[in-house]
Short mmCIF file of C-alpha atoms in Angstrom, two decimals:
data_model
loop_
_atom_site.label_atom_id
_atom_site.label_comp_id
_atom_site.label_asym_id
_atom_site.label_seq_id
_atom_site.Cartn_x
_atom_site.Cartn_y
_atom_site.Cartn_z
CA MET A 1 7.90 55.63 170.77
CA ALA A 2 6.78 58.67 172.74
CA ASP A 3 3.36 58.49 174.36
CA HIS A 4 2.09 61.96 173.57
CA LEU A 5 -1.46 61.26 174.72
CA SER A 6 -0.65 60.34 178.32
CA THR A 7 -0.34 64.02 179.29
CA PHE A 8 -3.94 64.62 178.22
CA VAL A 9 -5.46 61.86 180.36
CA PRO A 10 -5.60 64.00 183.55
CA VAL A 11 -7.24 66.77 181.52
CA ALA A 12 -9.95 64.38 180.38
CA ASP A 13 -10.41 63.11 183.94
CA ALA A 14 -10.73 66.67 185.28
CA ILE A 15 -13.37 67.64 182.71
CA ALA A 16 -15.27 64.42 183.41
CA ALA A 17 -15.17 65.04 187.17
CA LEU A 18 -16.60 68.52 186.69
CA LEU A 19 -19.40 67.43 184.37
CA ARG A 20 -20.20 64.02 185.90
CA PRO A 21 -22.59 62.34 185.23
CA HIS A 22 -23.73 64.38 182.23
CA ALA A 23 -20.70 64.24 179.96
CA GLU A 24 -18.59 61.50 178.43
CA VAL A 25 -14.96 62.42 177.73
CA VAL A 26 -12.98 60.40 175.19
CA ILE A 27 -9.39 60.51 173.97
CA HIS A 28 -8.89 59.01 170.51
CA ASP A 29 -5.49 57.90 169.24
CA LEU A 30 -5.16 59.00 165.62
CA ALA A 31 -2.22 56.65 165.03
CA THR A 32 -4.23 53.54 165.85
CA GLY A 33 -7.75 54.79 165.17
CA ARG A 34 -8.79 53.49 168.59
CA ILE A 35 -10.03 54.87 171.89
CA ARG A 36 -7.13 55.53 174.24
CA HIS A 37 -9.13 56.71 177.27
CA ILE A 38 -12.81 57.15 178.14
CA VAL A 39 -14.46 58.54 181.29
CA ASN A 40 -18.14 58.77 182.33
CA ARG A 41 -19.20 56.37 179.63
CA LEU A 42 -22.56 57.28 178.09
CA SER A 43 -21.99 54.63 175.43
CA ARG A 44 -20.83 51.03 175.68
CA ARG A 45 -17.42 51.84 174.26
CA GLN A 46 -14.22 50.92 176.06
CA PRO A 47 -10.52 51.72 175.70
CA GLY A 48 -9.18 49.83 172.71
CA ASP A 49 -12.43 49.98 170.74
CA ALA A 50 -12.33 51.46 167.25
CA SER A 51 -12.98 55.20 167.21
CA LEU A 52 -15.28 54.84 164.19
CA THR A 53 -17.63 57.80 163.72
CA ASP A 54 -15.87 60.05 166.23
CA ILE A 55 -12.94 60.27 163.84
CA ASP A 56 -14.90 59.77 160.60
CA GLY A 57 -17.01 62.85 161.39
CA VAL A 58 -13.97 65.12 161.69
CA ILE A 59 -13.58 66.88 158.36
CA THR A 60 -10.35 68.75 159.10
CA LEU A 61 -7.63 68.73 161.74
CA ASP A 62 -6.51 72.25 160.88
CA GLU A 63 -8.65 73.89 163.56
CA PRO A 64 -7.72 73.45 167.24
CA VAL A 65 -11.38 73.07 168.27
CA ILE A 66 -14.16 71.47 166.21
CA GLY A 67 -17.78 72.18 167.13
CA PRO A 68 -19.90 72.19 169.17
CA TYR A 69 -22.01 69.90 166.99
CA ALA A 70 -25.01 67.62 167.50
CA LYS A 71 -24.76 63.87 167.92
CA THR A 72 -27.10 61.08 169.00
CA ASN A 73 -26.07 58.49 171.57
CA GLY A 74 -26.65 54.80 170.93
CA ASP A 75 -29.69 54.86 173.24
CA GLY A 76 -31.24 57.80 171.40
CA ARG A 77 -30.21 60.57 173.77
CA SER A 78 -29.23 63.89 172.21
CA LEU A 79 -25.63 64.95 172.70
CA LYS A 80 -23.87 68.26 172.27
CA SER A 81 -20.28 67.49 171.38
CA VAL A 82 -17.02 69.34 170.94
CA THR A 83 -13.62 68.05 169.84
CA ALA A 84 -10.14 69.39 170.55
CA VAL A 85 -7.26 68.33 168.32
CA LEU A 86 -4.31 67.10 170.40
CA ARG A 87 -0.82 67.71 169.00
CA ASP A 88 2.71 66.62 169.82
CA GLY A 89 5.69 68.89 170.30
CA ARG A 90 6.02 69.34 166.54
CA ARG A 91 2.36 70.40 166.21
CA LYS A 92 1.46 67.12 164.49
CA PRO A 93 -2.11 65.92 165.28
CA VAL A 94 -1.83 62.79 167.42
CA GLY A 95 -5.24 62.54 169.06
CA LEU A 96 -8.71 63.92 169.62
CA LEU A 97 -10.28 64.92 172.92
CA CYS A 98 -14.05 64.61 172.54
CA ILE A 99 -16.59 65.82 175.11
CA ASN A 100 -20.11 64.49 174.63
CA LEU A 101 -22.63 66.32 176.78
CA ASP A 102 -26.02 64.70 177.37
CA VAL A 103 -28.55 67.45 176.64
CA SER A 104 -31.64 65.24 176.63
CA MET A 105 -32.64 66.45 180.09
CA PHE A 106 -32.44 70.06 178.92
CA GLU A 107 -34.67 69.21 175.97
CA ALA A 108 -37.18 67.72 178.42
CA LEU A 109 -37.00 70.81 180.62
CA GLN A 110 -37.50 73.02 177.59
CA SER A 111 -40.60 71.05 176.66
CA VAL A 112 -41.99 71.29 180.20
CA SER A 113 -41.24 75.03 180.33
CA ARG A 114 -42.96 75.57 176.99
CA ASP A 115 -46.04 73.75 178.28
CA PHE A 116 -46.13 75.82 181.46
CA LEU A 117 -45.67 79.08 179.56
CA ARG A 118 -48.39 78.29 177.03
CA PHE A 119 -51.47 80.40 177.70
CA ALA A 120 -55.02 79.88 176.59
CA ASP A 121 -55.74 80.43 172.90
CA THR A 122 -57.11 83.85 173.79
CA SER A 123 -54.01 85.74 174.82
CA GLU A 124 -55.81 88.87 175.98
CA ARG A 125 -55.88 89.34 179.72
CA PRO A 126 -59.28 89.55 181.40
CA SER A 127 -59.88 93.28 181.42
CA ALA A 128 -62.00 93.16 184.55
CA LEU A 129 -58.98 91.98 186.53
CA PHE A 130 -56.44 94.44 185.16
CA ARG A 131 -58.46 97.56 184.42
CA GLY A 132 -56.83 100.52 186.17
CA ASP A 133 -53.93 98.47 187.54
CA TRP A 134 -51.10 100.84 186.73
CA ARG A 135 -48.59 98.63 188.56
CA GLU A 136 -49.35 95.81 186.16
CA GLU A 137 -48.91 98.17 183.22
CA ILE A 138 -45.54 99.35 184.56
CA ASN A 139 -44.47 95.73 184.99
CA ASP A 140 -45.51 95.00 181.41
CA VAL A 141 -43.56 97.95 179.99
CA VAL A 142 -40.40 97.18 181.95
CA GLY A 143 -40.63 93.42 181.36
CA GLN A 144 -41.07 93.81 177.60
CA PHE A 145 -38.23 96.33 177.49
CA LEU A 146 -35.85 93.89 179.18
CA VAL A 147 -36.84 91.11 176.79
CA ASP A 148 -36.38 93.35 173.74
CA ARG A 149 -32.98 94.56 174.92
CA GLY A 150 -31.85 91.15 176.14
CA THR A 151 -30.78 92.60 179.47
CA THR A 152 -31.73 92.61 183.15
CA LEU A 153 -32.51 95.33 185.65
CA ALA A 154 -29.12 94.82 187.30
CA ALA A 155 -27.24 95.01 183.99
CA MET A 156 -28.97 98.07 182.52
CA SER A 157 -26.69 100.76 181.19
CA LEU A 158 -27.38 104.49 181.40
CA ALA A 159 -28.79 104.38 177.87
CA ASP A 160 -31.04 101.48 178.86
CA ARG A 161 -32.26 103.36 181.91
CA GLU A 162 -33.13 106.42 179.86
CA ALA A 163 -34.87 104.25 177.27
CA VAL A 164 -37.06 102.42 179.79
CA VAL A 165 -37.96 105.69 181.48
CA ALA A 166 -38.88 107.07 178.04
CA ALA A 167 -41.10 104.03 177.46
CA LEU A 168 -42.87 104.59 180.77
CA GLU A 169 -43.20 108.31 180.05
CA SER A 170 -44.77 107.64 176.65
CA ARG A 171 -47.53 105.70 178.41
CA GLY A 172 -48.15 108.56 180.82
CA LEU A 173 -47.26 106.40 183.81
CA PHE A 174 -45.30 109.10 185.61
CA ASP A 175 -48.52 111.10 185.90
CA VAL A 176 -50.12 108.37 187.99
CA ARG A 177 -50.24 109.08 191.71
CA ASN A 178 -47.70 107.03 193.68
CA ALA A 179 -46.17 105.63 190.49
CA ILE A 180 -42.81 107.33 191.13
CA ALA A 181 -42.31 105.41 194.37
CA TYR A 182 -43.19 102.13 192.68
CA ILE A 183 -40.92 102.75 189.67
CA THR A 184 -37.93 103.70 191.83
CA GLN A 185 -38.35 100.48 193.78
CA LEU A 186 -38.81 98.38 190.64
CA LEU A 187 -35.79 99.84 188.81
CA GLY A 188 -33.63 99.97 191.94
CA LEU A 189 -33.04 103.73 191.60
CA SER A 190 -33.10 106.56 194.06
CA ARG A 191 -35.88 109.10 193.65
CA ALA A 192 -33.28 111.75 192.75
CA THR A 193 -31.77 109.56 190.01
CA LEU A 194 -35.17 108.76 188.57
CA TYR A 195 -36.20 112.44 188.48
CA LYS A 196 -32.87 113.34 186.86
CA THR A 197 -33.34 110.66 184.18
CA LEU A 198 -36.94 111.72 183.60
CA LYS A 199 -35.79 115.32 183.14
CA VAL A 200 -33.27 114.23 180.50
CA VAL A 201 -35.95 112.21 178.69
CA ARG A 202 -38.48 115.05 178.70
CA GLU A 203 -35.93 117.60 177.50
CA ALA A 204 -34.95 115.29 174.64
CA SER A 205 -38.52 114.79 173.48
#
């Protein structure tokens, strides 16, 4: 009987080597309902053990890739999992390649980040510190723009550039002495490019 799963073992080993020690990679044999190969074990399972929930949770084998979906390891760690359906030369499903990524550390980092980014209940900045600080206002406008657009300064398109310049113009920030030099440096533009963009914005308004 042909061993169709043997060709996938190096694939599993390669994925495990790349993601070690954060991901467990398992090959399930659909013919026997048992684990054929497992690398970077996050669980106590071994080759030859029953596949159990890894197969029971698969609703359909029609799709080549199932997931990603959430799982919980036996020790309580959160896993992000994805399953690839392995087929023989006649396209018959013969196995499953499951990758279980331990995301518990990312959840912990997210919690720590949330704590660090939490401000006092009063979210207003102390006016005495920021009154008249036009640089801070420019930073606020540009920073909020990037968040709203889901982009970065390096990735801004021409339309983005014109939009952020329009936002700065609406706040009267180009009328502030020395603001042009600061904005060109912040946006990574030449003075000529910034003036050209500002001209386009003003003519359109």
